[in-house]
XYZ file of C-alpha atoms in Angstrom:
450
model
C 21.802 68.195 38.467
C 19.367 65.678 38.606
C 18.820 64.229 34.733
C 15.483 64.275 33.023
C 14.481 60.685 31.810
C 12.540 60.736 28.445
C 10.210 57.991 27.803
C 9.654 57.149 23.825
C 6.740 55.383 22.652
C 7.019 52.806 19.944
C 3.842 52.394 18.086
C 2.750 48.690 18.050
C 2.533 47.088 15.198
C -0.551 46.788 13.318
C -2.758 43.559 13.848
C -2.494 42.116 10.386
C 1.188 42.095 11.138
C 1.526 40.567 14.719
C -1.491 38.037 13.239
C 0.925 36.614 10.374
C 3.853 34.114 11.378
C 6.133 32.852 8.371
C 3.513 29.101 10.315
C 0.726 30.332 8.093
C 2.514 32.537 5.167
C 3.887 28.596 4.479
C 0.109 27.495 4.555
C -0.667 31.008 2.425
C 2.348 29.909 0.203
C 0.778 26.346 -0.025
C -2.682 26.930 -0.956
C -1.669 29.793 -3.722
C 0.455 26.545 -5.074
C -2.294 24.407 -5.128
C -5.172 26.931 -6.826
C -2.272 27.291 -9.175
C -1.843 23.830 -10.041
C -5.437 22.473 -10.185
C -6.841 25.538 -11.666
C -4.459 26.132 -14.620
C -5.739 25.145 -18.156
C -8.945 23.230 -16.070
C -11.022 23.523 -19.418
C -8.210 23.060 -22.159
C -9.162 18.924 -22.268
C -12.638 17.434 -24.143
C -14.317 15.557 -20.614
C -14.097 12.031 -20.564
C -17.047 9.805 -20.640
C -17.463 10.001 -16.738
C -17.479 13.793 -15.767
C -20.066 14.068 -19.160
C -22.114 11.226 -17.947
C -21.958 14.014 -14.451
C -22.875 17.151 -16.534
C -25.226 16.330 -18.513
C -27.936 15.937 -15.985
C -27.180 20.069 -15.018
C -27.598 21.001 -19.081
C -30.777 19.691 -19.073
C -32.183 21.284 -15.858
C -31.080 24.429 -16.575
C -33.132 23.855 -20.398
C -36.144 23.407 -17.942
C -35.713 19.145 -18.690
C -35.781 16.564 -15.723
C -32.292 15.832 -14.781
C -31.481 11.855 -14.880
C -29.138 11.905 -11.444
C -28.966 7.832 -11.468
C -25.362 6.717 -10.418
C -24.403 10.970 -10.229
C -23.252 12.843 -7.514
C -26.142 15.147 -6.379
C -23.902 17.825 -4.579
C -21.661 18.721 -7.460
C -24.632 17.871 -9.988
C -26.567 21.611 -8.011
C -22.813 22.849 -8.303
C -22.467 22.106 -11.684
C -25.953 23.430 -12.608
C -25.761 26.804 -10.375
C -22.090 27.806 -11.655
C -23.830 26.574 -15.194
C -26.118 29.691 -15.005
C -24.144 31.858 -14.262
C -20.951 31.389 -16.294
C -22.348 29.044 -18.993
C -22.210 25.051 -19.617
C -18.298 24.970 -20.908
C -15.837 21.472 -19.350
C -13.555 24.340 -16.736
C -17.091 25.238 -15.151
C -17.938 21.030 -15.487
C -14.959 20.797 -13.524
C -13.970 24.220 -10.734
C -15.827 23.026 -8.038
C -13.559 19.386 -7.635
C -10.521 21.850 -8.087
C -11.192 24.978 -6.465
C -12.334 22.664 -3.023
C -9.368 21.500 -3.383
C -6.911 24.208 -3.570
C -8.151 25.594 -0.503
C -7.595 22.328 1.190
C -3.756 22.171 2.089
C -5.374 25.106 4.877
C -6.931 22.405 6.665
C -4.014 20.717 8.019
C -3.155 24.170 9.667
C -6.264 22.234 11.870
C -3.763 19.114 12.261
C -0.932 20.910 13.343
C -1.414 19.434 17.555
C -1.486 15.578 16.004
C 1.491 15.828 13.077
C 3.133 18.514 14.808
C 3.705 22.288 13.426
C 6.375 20.991 10.246
C 4.672 17.608 10.129
C 1.401 19.705 9.385
C 2.297 22.107 7.181
C 5.175 19.685 4.818
C 1.760 17.663 3.885
C 0.132 20.716 3.324
C 3.423 21.581 0.395
C 3.370 17.336 -0.424
C -0.161 17.321 -0.924
C -0.747 20.831 -2.424
C 1.606 19.125 -5.617
C 0.006 15.594 -5.027
C 0.023 13.857 -8.817
C -2.939 11.942 -8.232
C -4.316 14.537 -5.817
C -3.742 17.107 -8.050
C -5.025 14.596 -10.807
C -8.223 13.945 -9.569
C -9.058 16.725 -8.339
C -9.193 18.468 -12.428
C -11.743 16.089 -13.335
C -15.338 16.557 -12.826
C -16.504 14.004 -11.209
C -18.488 13.519 -7.570
C -15.679 11.526 -6.097
C -12.899 14.213 -7.141
C -15.087 16.130 -3.611
C -14.345 13.668 -1.369
C -10.787 13.452 -0.713
C -11.438 18.027 0.589
C -14.033 16.975 2.381
C -12.877 14.205 4.664
C -9.677 16.093 4.635
C -12.125 18.951 5.760
C -14.560 16.145 8.526
C -10.778 14.859 9.561
C -9.544 18.479 10.803
C -13.115 18.919 12.931
C -13.006 15.505 14.365
C -9.336 16.094 15.396
C -10.065 19.363 16.724
C -10.224 19.820 20.718
C -12.366 23.151 21.314
C -15.927 21.592 20.526
C -18.984 23.371 20.609
C -22.654 23.435 19.308
C -21.078 25.209 16.324
C -18.300 22.998 15.799
C -21.501 20.152 16.111
C -23.450 20.890 13.218
C -20.382 21.999 10.693
C -19.241 18.392 11.539
C -23.080 17.442 10.073
C -22.808 19.341 7.105
C -19.755 17.978 6.405
C -20.073 14.436 6.589
C -23.559 15.131 5.197
C -21.731 16.630 1.800
C -19.272 13.897 1.932
C -22.150 11.542 1.383
C -23.603 13.166 -0.846
C -20.507 13.733 -3.185
C -19.303 9.687 -4.362
C -19.356 6.271 -3.927
C -15.610 6.686 -2.208
C -16.947 8.192 0.906
C -18.236 5.346 2.143
C -14.126 4.298 1.698
C -13.948 7.218 4.441
C -17.070 5.303 6.621
C -14.831 2.089 6.519
C -12.012 4.250 7.933
C -13.883 5.545 10.208
C -14.919 2.551 11.492
C -10.943 1.681 12.000
C -10.577 4.965 14.047
C -13.373 3.609 16.587
C -11.100 0.566 17.548
C -7.896 2.420 17.499
C -8.768 4.682 19.498
C -11.752 2.830 21.844
C -11.548 3.832 25.527
C -11.122 6.872 24.594
C -14.258 8.318 22.203
C -15.954 10.965 23.987
C -19.743 10.310 22.623
C -21.231 14.561 22.244
C -24.844 15.567 24.334
C -27.501 15.148 23.030
C -27.426 19.253 22.344
C -24.808 18.463 19.961
C -26.194 15.426 18.139
C -29.407 17.665 17.353
C -27.642 20.035 15.800
C -25.228 17.732 14.357
C -27.901 16.460 12.435
C -29.277 19.842 11.442
C -26.125 20.014 9.818
C -26.633 17.109 8.369
C -29.870 18.185 7.012
C -28.586 21.519 5.708
C -26.078 19.125 3.529
C -29.171 17.105 1.929
C -30.643 20.410 1.238
C -28.259 21.504 -0.162
C -27.602 18.179 -1.970
C -31.161 18.693 -3.441
C -31.369 21.712 -4.664
C -33.763 22.691 -1.580
C -36.027 19.929 -1.948
C -36.561 21.038 -5.811
C -35.013 17.223 -7.197
C -36.510 14.850 -4.515
C -34.286 12.694 -7.633
C -31.291 14.158 -5.833
C -31.849 11.880 -2.446
C -32.833 9.614 -4.282
C -28.724 9.755 -5.841
C -27.679 9.724 -2.140
C -28.945 6.567 -1.197
C -27.688 4.664 -3.961
C -24.519 5.683 -3.839
C -23.437 2.792 -1.041
C -24.753 0.045 -3.090
C -22.517 1.468 -6.300
C -19.602 1.085 -3.611
C -20.871 -2.279 -2.459
C -20.927 -2.745 -6.114
C -17.418 -1.678 -6.884
C -16.110 -4.265 -4.190
C -17.363 -7.562 -6.102
C -14.501 -9.578 -7.440
C -13.721 -9.913 -10.752
C -12.304 -8.196 -13.575
C -12.353 -4.479 -14.774
C -10.664 -1.811 -16.938
C -7.665 -1.665 -14.291
C -6.161 -4.732 -12.844
C -4.519 -4.828 -10.040
C -1.810 -4.945 -10.845
C -1.842 -1.532 -13.108
C -3.024 0.286 -10.181
C -0.054 -0.708 -7.800
C 2.289 -0.254 -11.193
C 0.342 3.611 -11.288
C -0.048 4.405 -7.281
C 3.976 3.702 -6.742
C 5.106 5.400 -10.740
C 3.377 8.926 -9.562
C 3.184 8.949 -5.406
C 6.820 7.150 -4.810
C 7.940 10.229 -3.261
C 4.855 10.354 -0.569
C 5.128 6.146 -0.478
C 8.452 6.879 0.750
C 8.242 9.073 3.425
C 4.666 7.804 4.025
C 6.553 4.280 5.388
C 9.281 6.181 7.689
C 6.606 8.256 8.771
C 3.825 4.480 10.213
C 7.149 3.523 10.977
C 8.346 6.959 13.504
C 4.296 6.387 14.230
C 4.576 3.228 15.747
C 8.279 3.496 17.812
C 6.513 6.738 18.896
C 3.246 4.523 19.532
C 1.340 6.990 17.747
C -2.372 6.329 17.706
C -3.541 8.789 15.264
C -0.321 7.783 13.188
C -1.483 4.043 13.521
C -4.745 4.632 12.275
C -3.493 6.423 9.519
C -1.700 3.627 8.329
C -4.900 1.295 8.758
C -6.820 3.740 7.095
C -4.505 4.089 4.334
C -4.063 0.545 3.886
C -7.744 0.349 3.395
C -8.138 2.991 0.361
C -5.819 0.971 -0.978
C -7.791 -2.174 0.257
C -11.053 -1.155 -1.321
C -9.441 -0.072 -4.879
C -7.830 -2.551 -5.372
C -10.230 -5.753 -4.290
C -13.319 -5.070 -6.931
C -14.095 -4.716 -10.323
C -14.928 -0.988 -10.323
C -10.751 -0.069 -9.409
C -9.632 3.370 -11.419
C -6.946 5.079 -10.409
C -9.243 8.045 -9.442
C -9.816 5.615 -6.246
C -6.039 5.944 -5.268
C -6.700 9.635 -4.539
C -7.816 9.037 -1.105
C -4.889 7.039 -0.985
C -2.745 9.317 -2.040
C -3.838 11.447 1.084
C -3.294 8.511 3.677
C 0.404 8.610 2.449
C 0.504 12.674 2.755
C -0.354 12.428 6.085
C 1.840 10.045 7.711
C 4.910 11.518 5.326
C 4.286 15.330 6.603
C 6.213 14.509 9.947
C 8.851 12.363 8.314
C 9.889 14.830 5.645
C 9.964 17.906 8.570
C 12.180 15.809 10.474
C 14.312 15.043 7.204
C 14.249 18.703 6.635
C 15.044 20.030 10.291
C 17.584 17.514 10.256
C 19.325 19.040 7.259
C 19.030 22.738 9.362
C 20.685 21.763 12.106
C 24.014 20.940 9.296
C 23.439 24.191 7.174
C 26.625 25.782 8.102
C 29.147 22.231 7.588
C 31.408 21.907 5.313
C 31.957 18.454 4.804
C 27.941 17.632 4.784
C 27.131 20.241 2.250
C 29.776 18.649 0.215
C 28.841 15.001 0.278
C 25.330 16.340 -0.326
C 26.101 18.295 -3.406
C 28.198 14.762 -4.195
C 25.335 12.754 -3.927
C 22.686 15.296 -5.423
C 24.462 16.055 -8.627
C 25.408 12.328 -8.991
C 21.917 10.400 -9.211
C 20.275 13.478 -11.448
C 22.104 11.819 -13.906
C 21.562 8.707 -13.693
C 17.273 10.036 -13.283
C 18.263 11.275 -16.678
C 19.861 8.864 -18.020
C 18.550 5.024 -17.048
C 14.816 6.723 -18.393
C 16.604 7.216 -21.078
C 18.227 3.672 -21.683
C 14.664 2.318 -21.387
C 13.005 4.391 -24.426
C 12.294 2.576 -27.356
C 12.699 5.910 -29.503
C 16.339 5.247 -29.103
C 18.365 3.427 -31.100
C 20.099 -0.168 -29.614
C 23.296 1.334 -29.099
C 21.758 5.072 -27.747
C 19.739 3.028 -24.988
C 22.649 0.984 -23.663
C 24.912 3.562 -23.770
C 22.729 5.145 -20.921
C 21.578 2.492 -19.022
C 25.828 1.908 -18.848
C 26.208 5.133 -17.794
C 22.903 5.034 -15.235
C 23.983 2.110 -13.544
C 27.349 3.594 -12.735
C 25.950 6.656 -11.983
C 24.334 4.634 -9.112
C 26.977 2.581 -8.222
C 28.866 5.563 -7.760
C 26.795 7.024 -5.127
C 26.671 4.221 -3.551
C 29.934 3.951 -2.976
C 30.584 7.005 -2.229
C 28.055 6.190 0.898
C 29.952 4.068 1.880
C 33.869 5.167 1.751
C 32.994 8.567 3.483
C 31.501 6.159 6.639
C 33.843 4.031 7.002
C 36.470 6.621 6.460
C 34.665 9.632 7.942
C 31.669 9.635 9.545
C 28.509 7.023 9.121
C 27.230 10.024 10.883
C 27.078 12.501 7.866
C 26.028 9.644 6.001
C 22.556 9.213 8.022
C 22.209 13.335 7.817
C 22.957 14.072 4.316
C 20.941 10.579 2.950
C 17.653 11.361 3.807
C 18.450 15.113 2.454
C 19.379 14.267 -1.089
C 16.598 11.397 -1.373
C 13.860 14.898 -0.363
C 15.349 16.563 -2.947
C 15.692 13.604 -5.582
C 11.831 12.998 -4.474
C 10.006 15.756 -5.107
C 11.441 16.756 -7.418
C 9.713 13.441 -8.997
C 6.772 13.973 -7.819
C 6.681 17.679 -9.401
C 7.577 15.269 -13.210
C 4.978 13.260 -12.318
C 2.049 15.620 -10.970
C 3.297 17.929 -14.453
C 2.911 14.115 -16.744
C -0.492 13.374 -15.133
C -2.007 16.970 -15.088
C -0.796 18.752 -18.462
C 0.943 16.923 -20.920
C -0.469 15.316 -23.085
C 2.067 15.150 -26.006
C 2.341 11.729 -28.309
C 6.171 11.254 -26.479
C 5.375 11.720 -22.476
C 1.509 10.050 -22.338
C 0.071 10.465 -19.415
C 0.747 7.499 -17.756
C -3.065 7.660 -15.475
C -4.882 7.397 -19.140
C -5.665 3.739 -19.805
C -6.926 3.239 -23.199
C -8.461 0.490 -24.197
C -8.248 -0.726 -28.076
C -11.125 0.457 -30.433
C -13.109 -3.030 -31.162
């Protein structure tokens, strides 16, 4: 007898499910985290002097007065003016645009996957979402708080391989918005000049139609910054930004010294700095021109933040962005190596013992330098901290000698990753939220009341 074959059709999965991959879900989570930490409690603290000076012209314009935009960000002025009309002139409304745009910025790392690798770009998105200096800067109502987001957007566009007229128009628009944001935009231009040197011989000049579209996009950005030509003074404010940037580069004494700026970078971005240096070493060994350029650009941004009399911690946001881009591939490499030994017993044992000892040291050592503790307690805390650090090193060396240095080499980076990321989250909270008397934000610079 012939047997009948029955064919069953299975329903095709919805297109939304096909589109939503684990990688894209990771970027969505990074955006949710970035928006949450940047928008939470945004209006609780009063505006600082620079923020109030930036917001005052928008309040004047809302009242029908002629705004004085000298030395201010024309783009942020327009955004604040519209926001004040809709939601009222509040502290949170004055800061919402830098925080909102920066909260969405982790999505831009998706377009750098072919430069940073898929895992590296996703890791960089999470690092940037919780970057202490990145979060703190984006929660301030100043023009320079917009610069890292537009710089990242411009980098993503320039790294995109599929180019056409709409790409050129969007690139011109983003470049115009960047130059209308704040003086630090010209630090990005300096980094762009370094890119022309690093990528010499491989830079493709766009065709004339594309240049025309880029020019139209740039003009559209100027129209937005001038409130569609309703405020011609905004164009003059945009023209003043290069002069302000050059003036801040003049050597001299300022409110912050170079040592203080370096100390704040080391304290806040220790995690990104350590893995960023590792990422730069990897890029040099692989002769990756994009990674080498990131190292040069980050060094130039740090030099600008140190050399002039206009030194300010807000300048370090661009340095943090560069370190984040460098750190992403290194972090992804450590996570990938850890995934390989997830079912092995010995690496997990060494990992947990090392982590417990370093956590004990991280609690003890800061308490040893807390001057509110008595001398005996501080001596005890320092002793415990030094002892646990020494025990950690002894465990690593002993395990390497009597068992396997390969296991140590795989476990130690994972331990440093966990401890470093915990440090980063702690610093982010301290800079952006903690205003208590005992743990004052390290970014705050207090001047004596003379």
